[in-house]
Amino acid sequence: MKVESGHNVQVHYKGTLNDGTEFDNSRERGNTLDFKVGSGQMIKGFNDALMGMSEGEVKTVTLPPEDAYGPRIDEALRPIPKEAFDDDIDLELGKVVQGNSPHGPFFAKIHSFDEAEVVLDFNHPLAGQELKFEIELVSIGT
């Protein structure tokens, strides 16, 4: 059987950046990634890479940003008044902070800050990156 849209699959994968830095690995967590192909649960390139694979097959794919988490968007950088942050928060560049907005909770990375404001980056941490995945198809279900 080969993977088609609508199949439930179990995969192991390792994700790396161009410089070889590993950003995720299902084997290290000890669990397969289980999802329905074509359901929108996964990034486009990962989903598409599974199409036509057979159980036990291993494939390595390199995804451009458009097929992964998209390009970095400048509009996703938002200035927030510094007084919106608790006094005890340690502001440091690159630190991920959690907050609440009228639309619910969010995570963002501190892009920059000064005396008056903190600029938060709401881009996905892997946005703008080319990603390499080694994917092993463990099982296919219907």
Short mmCIF file of N, CA and C in Angstrom, two decimals:
data_model
loop_
_atom_site.label_atom_id
_atom_site.label_comp_id
_atom_site.label_asym_id
_atom_site.label_seq_id
_atom_site.Cartn_x
_atom_site.Cartn_y
_atom_site.Cartn_z
N MET A 1 0.85 -1.18 0.00
CA MET A 1 0.00 0.00 0.00
C MET A 1 0.89 1.24 0.00
N LYS A 2 0.49 2.23 -0.74
CA LYS A 2 1.21 3.49 -0.78
C LYS A 2 0.34 4.60 -0.19
N VAL A 3 0.98 5.59 0.40
CA VAL A 3 0.27 6.67 1.06
C VAL A 3 -0.52 7.49 0.05
N GLU A 4 -1.78 7.74 0.41
CA GLU A 4 -2.66 8.62 -0.33
C GLU A 4 -3.29 9.60 0.65
N SER A 5 -3.84 10.68 0.12
CA SER A 5 -4.54 11.64 0.96
C SER A 5 -5.67 10.94 1.69
N GLY A 6 -5.81 11.20 2.97
CA GLY A 6 -6.84 10.58 3.80
C GLY A 6 -6.33 9.42 4.63
N HIS A 7 -5.14 8.89 4.30
CA HIS A 7 -4.58 7.81 5.10
C HIS A 7 -4.07 8.34 6.45
N ASN A 8 -4.23 7.54 7.47
CA ASN A 8 -3.61 7.83 8.76
C ASN A 8 -2.23 7.18 8.74
N VAL A 9 -1.21 7.95 9.12
CA VAL A 9 0.15 7.44 9.07
C VAL A 9 0.85 7.62 10.41
N GLN A 10 1.87 6.81 10.59
CA GLN A 10 2.80 6.94 11.71
C GLN A 10 4.17 7.07 11.09
N VAL A 11 4.89 8.14 11.47
CA VAL A 11 6.22 8.36 10.91
C VAL A 11 7.21 8.70 12.03
N HIS A 12 8.46 8.40 11.76
CA HIS A 12 9.56 8.93 12.54
C HIS A 12 10.26 9.92 11.63
N TYR A 13 10.79 10.97 12.22
CA TYR A 13 11.48 11.97 11.41
C TYR A 13 12.55 12.68 12.22
N LYS A 14 13.49 13.24 11.47
CA LYS A 14 14.50 14.12 12.06
C LYS A 14 14.52 15.38 11.20
N GLY A 15 14.41 16.54 11.84
CA GLY A 15 14.44 17.81 11.12
C GLY A 15 15.72 18.56 11.43
N THR A 16 16.38 19.05 10.36
CA THR A 16 17.61 19.82 10.53
C THR A 16 17.58 21.08 9.68
N LEU A 17 18.39 22.05 10.09
CA LEU A 17 18.57 23.29 9.34
C LEU A 17 19.72 23.09 8.35
N ASN A 18 19.93 24.07 7.48
CA ASN A 18 21.01 23.98 6.48
C ASN A 18 22.38 23.76 7.10
N ASP A 19 22.59 24.31 8.29
CA ASP A 19 23.91 24.17 8.93
C ASP A 19 24.05 22.85 9.69
N GLY A 20 23.02 21.99 9.59
CA GLY A 20 23.07 20.69 10.26
C GLY A 20 22.48 20.67 11.66
N THR A 21 22.09 21.82 12.17
CA THR A 21 21.49 21.89 13.50
C THR A 21 20.17 21.14 13.51
N GLU A 22 20.03 20.21 14.43
CA GLU A 22 18.80 19.44 14.56
C GLU A 22 17.80 20.24 15.39
N PHE A 23 16.59 20.43 14.85
CA PHE A 23 15.57 21.17 15.59
C PHE A 23 14.45 20.28 16.11
N ASP A 24 14.36 19.05 15.62
CA ASP A 24 13.32 18.15 16.11
C ASP A 24 13.68 16.72 15.71
N ASN A 25 13.27 15.75 16.56
CA ASN A 25 13.58 14.36 16.28
C ASN A 25 12.57 13.49 17.03
N SER A 26 11.69 12.81 16.30
CA SER A 26 10.66 12.00 16.95
C SER A 26 11.24 10.81 17.71
N ARG A 27 12.35 10.26 17.22
CA ARG A 27 12.96 9.10 17.91
C ARG A 27 13.46 9.50 19.29
N GLU A 28 14.01 10.70 19.41
CA GLU A 28 14.49 11.14 20.73
C GLU A 28 13.35 11.26 21.72
N ARG A 29 12.16 11.60 21.23
CA ARG A 29 10.98 11.68 22.11
C ARG A 29 10.41 10.30 22.39
N GLY A 30 10.78 9.32 21.53
CA GLY A 30 10.32 7.95 21.73
C GLY A 30 8.92 7.68 21.20
N ASN A 31 8.38 8.60 20.41
CA ASN A 31 7.03 8.44 19.86
C ASN A 31 7.01 8.77 18.38
N THR A 32 6.21 8.01 17.63
CA THR A 32 6.00 8.37 16.24
C THR A 32 5.11 9.60 16.18
N LEU A 33 5.14 10.26 15.03
CA LEU A 33 4.22 11.34 14.73
C LEU A 33 3.06 10.69 13.98
N ASP A 34 1.86 10.84 14.51
CA ASP A 34 0.68 10.21 13.92
C ASP A 34 -0.26 11.30 13.43
N PHE A 35 -0.68 11.22 12.16
CA PHE A 35 -1.61 12.22 11.62
C PHE A 35 -2.28 11.70 10.37
N LYS A 36 -3.30 12.41 9.93
CA LYS A 36 -4.04 12.07 8.72
C LYS A 36 -3.48 12.90 7.57
N VAL A 37 -2.99 12.25 6.54
CA VAL A 37 -2.40 12.92 5.38
C VAL A 37 -3.49 13.75 4.68
N GLY A 38 -3.15 14.99 4.36
CA GLY A 38 -4.08 15.87 3.66
C GLY A 38 -5.05 16.61 4.55
N SER A 39 -4.92 16.45 5.87
CA SER A 39 -5.87 17.07 6.80
C SER A 39 -5.49 18.50 7.17
N GLY A 40 -4.29 18.95 6.76
CA GLY A 40 -3.85 20.29 7.13
C GLY A 40 -3.14 20.34 8.47
N GLN A 41 -2.93 19.20 9.09
CA GLN A 41 -2.25 19.16 10.39
C GLN A 41 -0.75 19.43 10.26
N MET A 42 -0.20 19.13 9.10
CA MET A 42 1.25 19.23 8.89
C MET A 42 1.57 20.31 7.87
N ILE A 43 2.83 20.76 7.90
CA ILE A 43 3.26 21.71 6.88
C ILE A 43 3.17 21.03 5.52
N LYS A 44 2.91 21.83 4.50
CA LYS A 44 2.64 21.33 3.15
C LYS A 44 3.73 20.40 2.63
N GLY A 45 4.97 20.80 2.71
CA GLY A 45 6.06 20.00 2.15
C GLY A 45 6.22 18.65 2.83
N PHE A 46 6.02 18.61 4.14
CA PHE A 46 6.11 17.35 4.88
C PHE A 46 4.98 16.43 4.44
N ASN A 47 3.77 16.96 4.40
CA ASN A 47 2.61 16.20 3.96
C ASN A 47 2.83 15.66 2.54
N ASP A 48 3.25 16.53 1.62
CA ASP A 48 3.44 16.14 0.23
C ASP A 48 4.53 15.08 0.07
N ALA A 49 5.56 15.14 0.91
CA ALA A 49 6.67 14.19 0.81
C ALA A 49 6.21 12.76 1.08
N LEU A 50 5.16 12.59 1.85
CA LEU A 50 4.67 11.25 2.20
C LEU A 50 3.89 10.58 1.08
N MET A 51 3.34 11.38 0.17
CA MET A 51 2.50 10.83 -0.89
C MET A 51 3.28 9.80 -1.70
N GLY A 52 2.70 8.60 -1.83
CA GLY A 52 3.31 7.54 -2.61
C GLY A 52 4.34 6.70 -1.86
N MET A 53 4.64 7.06 -0.61
CA MET A 53 5.60 6.26 0.16
C MET A 53 4.97 4.95 0.61
N SER A 54 5.80 3.94 0.85
CA SER A 54 5.37 2.63 1.34
C SER A 54 5.89 2.43 2.76
N GLU A 55 5.23 1.56 3.51
CA GLU A 55 5.69 1.26 4.87
C GLU A 55 7.14 0.82 4.85
N GLY A 56 7.92 1.36 5.79
CA GLY A 56 9.33 1.02 5.91
C GLY A 56 10.24 1.90 5.06
N GLU A 57 9.68 2.65 4.13
CA GLU A 57 10.48 3.51 3.26
C GLU A 57 11.03 4.70 4.05
N VAL A 58 12.25 5.09 3.70
CA VAL A 58 12.89 6.26 4.30
C VAL A 58 13.21 7.22 3.17
N LYS A 59 12.92 8.49 3.40
CA LYS A 59 13.11 9.51 2.39
C LYS A 59 13.69 10.76 3.05
N THR A 60 14.57 11.45 2.35
CA THR A 60 15.09 12.73 2.82
C THR A 60 14.62 13.80 1.85
N VAL A 61 14.01 14.85 2.39
CA VAL A 61 13.53 15.96 1.57
C VAL A 61 14.04 17.28 2.13
N THR A 62 14.25 18.23 1.23
CA THR A 62 14.61 19.59 1.63
C THR A 62 13.47 20.49 1.21
N LEU A 63 12.92 21.22 2.16
CA LEU A 63 11.76 22.07 1.90
C LEU A 63 12.14 23.53 1.90
N PRO A 64 11.77 24.26 0.84
CA PRO A 64 11.96 25.71 0.86
C PRO A 64 10.97 26.32 1.86
N PRO A 65 11.21 27.54 2.31
CA PRO A 65 10.31 28.16 3.29
C PRO A 65 8.84 28.13 2.88
N GLU A 66 8.55 28.28 1.58
CA GLU A 66 7.16 28.31 1.12
C GLU A 66 6.43 27.00 1.40
N ASP A 67 7.16 25.89 1.47
CA ASP A 67 6.55 24.58 1.75
C ASP A 67 6.71 24.17 3.20
N ALA A 68 7.30 25.05 4.00
CA ALA A 68 7.52 24.76 5.42
C ALA A 68 6.69 25.77 6.25
N TYR A 69 7.37 26.67 6.93
CA TYR A 69 6.67 27.63 7.79
C TYR A 69 6.53 29.01 7.17
N GLY A 70 6.79 29.11 5.86
CA GLY A 70 6.61 30.36 5.15
C GLY A 70 7.79 31.30 5.31
N PRO A 71 7.75 32.41 4.57
CA PRO A 71 8.81 33.40 4.68
C PRO A 71 8.66 34.20 5.98
N ARG A 72 9.73 34.86 6.37
CA ARG A 72 9.63 35.79 7.50
C ARG A 72 8.84 37.00 7.03
N ILE A 73 7.98 37.49 7.88
CA ILE A 73 7.11 38.62 7.55
C ILE A 73 7.46 39.79 8.46
N ASP A 74 7.89 40.90 7.85
CA ASP A 74 8.26 42.08 8.64
C ASP A 74 7.11 42.60 9.48
N GLU A 75 5.88 42.46 8.97
CA GLU A 75 4.71 42.94 9.70
C GLU A 75 4.45 42.14 10.98
N ALA A 76 5.14 41.01 11.13
CA ALA A 76 4.98 40.20 12.34
C ALA A 76 5.83 40.72 13.50
N LEU A 77 6.60 41.79 13.24
CA LEU A 77 7.33 42.47 14.31
C LEU A 77 6.42 43.56 14.86
N ARG A 78 6.13 43.48 16.15
CA ARG A 78 5.18 44.41 16.75
C ARG A 78 5.77 45.07 17.99
N PRO A 79 5.75 46.43 18.03
CA PRO A 79 6.20 47.12 19.24
C PRO A 79 5.12 47.07 20.32
N ILE A 80 5.53 46.78 21.53
CA ILE A 80 4.65 46.70 22.69
C ILE A 80 5.21 47.64 23.75
N PRO A 81 4.37 48.47 24.37
CA PRO A 81 4.88 49.34 25.44
C PRO A 81 5.54 48.51 26.54
N LYS A 82 6.69 48.99 27.01
CA LYS A 82 7.45 48.25 28.02
C LYS A 82 6.64 48.03 29.29
N GLU A 83 5.75 48.96 29.61
CA GLU A 83 4.95 48.82 30.83
C GLU A 83 3.95 47.67 30.76
N ALA A 84 3.74 47.09 29.58
CA ALA A 84 2.86 45.93 29.44
C ALA A 84 3.51 44.67 30.01
N PHE A 85 4.81 44.74 30.28
CA PHE A 85 5.55 43.59 30.81
C PHE A 85 5.71 43.73 32.31
N ASP A 86 5.64 42.59 33.02
CA ASP A 86 5.88 42.60 34.46
C ASP A 86 7.29 43.10 34.74
N ASP A 87 7.46 43.78 35.86
CA ASP A 87 8.77 44.32 36.22
C ASP A 87 9.82 43.23 36.42
N ASP A 88 9.38 42.03 36.82
CA ASP A 88 10.34 40.98 37.11
C ASP A 88 10.77 40.18 35.88
N ILE A 89 10.23 40.50 34.70
CA ILE A 89 10.62 39.76 33.50
C ILE A 89 12.02 40.18 33.06
N ASP A 90 12.82 39.19 32.72
CA ASP A 90 14.18 39.42 32.27
C ASP A 90 14.16 39.60 30.75
N LEU A 91 14.30 40.84 30.29
CA LEU A 91 14.28 41.11 28.85
C LEU A 91 15.65 40.82 28.27
N GLU A 92 15.69 39.85 27.34
CA GLU A 92 16.93 39.56 26.63
C GLU A 92 16.59 39.20 25.20
N LEU A 93 17.45 39.63 24.29
CA LEU A 93 17.22 39.38 22.87
C LEU A 93 17.10 37.88 22.60
N GLY A 94 16.10 37.51 21.80
CA GLY A 94 15.92 36.12 21.42
C GLY A 94 15.10 35.29 22.40
N LYS A 95 14.82 35.84 23.58
CA LYS A 95 14.04 35.09 24.57
C LYS A 95 12.59 34.99 24.11
N VAL A 96 11.99 33.82 24.30
CA VAL A 96 10.59 33.62 23.97
C VAL A 96 9.75 33.96 25.20
N VAL A 97 8.74 34.79 24.97
CA VAL A 97 7.85 35.20 26.05
C VAL A 97 6.43 34.75 25.72
N GLN A 98 5.64 34.56 26.75
CA GLN A 98 4.24 34.19 26.59
C GLN A 98 3.40 35.33 27.13
N GLY A 99 2.31 35.61 26.45
CA GLY A 99 1.42 36.67 26.89
C GLY A 99 -0.01 36.34 26.54
N ASN A 100 -0.89 37.29 26.83
CA ASN A 100 -2.30 37.15 26.50
C ASN A 100 -2.74 38.37 25.73
N SER A 101 -3.59 38.14 24.74
CA SER A 101 -4.14 39.23 23.95
C SER A 101 -5.65 39.03 23.90
N PRO A 102 -6.37 39.98 23.32
CA PRO A 102 -7.82 39.78 23.18
C PRO A 102 -8.17 38.52 22.37
N HIS A 103 -7.21 38.02 21.58
CA HIS A 103 -7.43 36.83 20.77
C HIS A 103 -6.96 35.55 21.46
N GLY A 104 -6.45 35.65 22.66
CA GLY A 104 -5.99 34.48 23.40
C GLY A 104 -4.51 34.52 23.69
N PRO A 105 -3.95 33.42 24.24
CA PRO A 105 -2.53 33.39 24.59
C PRO A 105 -1.66 33.35 23.34
N PHE A 106 -0.43 33.84 23.48
CA PHE A 106 0.52 33.84 22.37
C PHE A 106 1.93 33.63 22.89
N PHE A 107 2.81 33.23 21.97
CA PHE A 107 4.25 33.15 22.21
C PHE A 107 4.91 34.04 21.17
N ALA A 108 5.95 34.74 21.57
CA ALA A 108 6.71 35.59 20.65
C ALA A 108 8.14 35.70 21.15
N LYS A 109 9.04 36.04 20.23
CA LYS A 109 10.44 36.18 20.57
C LYS A 109 10.78 37.66 20.69
N ILE A 110 11.59 38.02 21.68
CA ILE A 110 12.02 39.41 21.84
C ILE A 110 13.03 39.73 20.73
N HIS A 111 12.63 40.64 19.86
CA HIS A 111 13.46 41.05 18.72
C HIS A 111 14.41 42.18 19.12
N SER A 112 13.89 43.16 19.87
CA SER A 112 14.69 44.28 20.36
C SER A 112 13.91 44.95 21.49
N PHE A 113 14.59 45.82 22.23
CA PHE A 113 13.91 46.60 23.27
C PHE A 113 14.74 47.82 23.62
N ASP A 114 14.04 48.82 24.15
CA ASP A 114 14.70 50.02 24.65
C ASP A 114 13.94 50.46 25.90
N GLU A 115 14.14 51.69 26.32
CA GLU A 115 13.49 52.19 27.54
C GLU A 115 11.97 52.24 27.43
N ALA A 116 11.44 52.44 26.22
CA ALA A 116 10.01 52.67 26.06
C ALA A 116 9.23 51.45 25.56
N GLU A 117 9.85 50.62 24.72
CA GLU A 117 9.08 49.54 24.14
C GLU A 117 9.91 48.28 23.92
N VAL A 118 9.18 47.19 23.74
CA VAL A 118 9.76 45.89 23.41
C VAL A 118 9.18 45.48 22.06
N VAL A 119 10.04 45.17 21.11
CA VAL A 119 9.57 44.70 19.80
C VAL A 119 9.54 43.18 19.83
N LEU A 120 8.34 42.63 19.64
CA LEU A 120 8.16 41.19 19.64
C LEU A 120 8.06 40.67 18.21
N ASP A 121 8.64 39.51 17.99
CA ASP A 121 8.62 38.85 16.69
C ASP A 121 7.62 37.70 16.78
N PHE A 122 6.51 37.83 16.04
CA PHE A 122 5.46 36.82 16.06
C PHE A 122 5.61 35.80 14.93
N ASN A 123 6.70 35.88 14.15
CA ASN A 123 6.96 34.87 13.13
C ASN A 123 7.18 33.52 13.80
N HIS A 124 6.83 32.44 13.12
CA HIS A 124 7.17 31.11 13.61
C HIS A 124 8.70 31.05 13.70
N PRO A 125 9.26 30.40 14.72
CA PRO A 125 10.73 30.36 14.86
C PRO A 125 11.45 29.78 13.64
N LEU A 126 10.78 28.94 12.85
CA LEU A 126 11.42 28.35 11.67
C LEU A 126 11.01 29.05 10.36
N ALA A 127 10.27 30.14 10.46
CA ALA A 127 9.88 30.88 9.26
C ALA A 127 11.13 31.39 8.55
N GLY A 128 11.09 31.34 7.22
CA GLY A 128 12.21 31.82 6.41
C GLY A 128 13.36 30.84 6.28
N GLN A 129 13.23 29.68 6.89
CA GLN A 129 14.31 28.69 6.89
C GLN A 129 14.02 27.58 5.89
N GLU A 130 15.05 27.12 5.21
CA GLU A 130 14.96 25.90 4.43
C GLU A 130 15.15 24.75 5.42
N LEU A 131 14.27 23.76 5.37
CA LEU A 131 14.30 22.66 6.34
C LEU A 131 14.54 21.33 5.64
N LYS A 132 15.35 20.50 6.29
CA LYS A 132 15.63 19.17 5.77
C LYS A 132 15.00 18.15 6.73
N PHE A 133 14.24 17.22 6.17
CA PHE A 133 13.62 16.18 6.96
C PHE A 133 14.04 14.81 6.46
N GLU A 134 14.43 13.95 7.38
CA GLU A 134 14.59 12.52 7.10
C GLU A 134 13.35 11.87 7.66
N ILE A 135 12.56 11.26 6.79
CA ILE A 135 11.25 10.71 7.16
C ILE A 135 11.24 9.20 6.95
N GLU A 136 10.82 8.46 7.99
CA GLU A 136 10.61 7.03 7.86
C GLU A 136 9.14 6.76 8.05
N LEU A 137 8.50 6.15 7.05
CA LEU A 137 7.09 5.79 7.15
C LEU A 137 6.99 4.47 7.90
N VAL A 138 6.49 4.54 9.13
CA VAL A 138 6.39 3.36 9.99
C VAL A 138 5.16 2.53 9.65
N SER A 139 4.00 3.19 9.50
CA SER A 139 2.78 2.44 9.16
C SER A 139 1.77 3.34 8.45
N ILE A 140 0.91 2.66 7.68
CA ILE A 140 -0.19 3.32 6.98
C ILE A 140 -1.49 2.67 7.44
N GLY A 141 -2.46 3.49 7.78
CA GLY A 141 -3.80 3.00 8.10
C GLY A 141 -4.80 3.76 7.24
N THR A 142 -6.02 3.28 7.23
CA THR A 142 -7.04 3.95 6.42
C THR A 142 -8.00 4.72 7.28
#
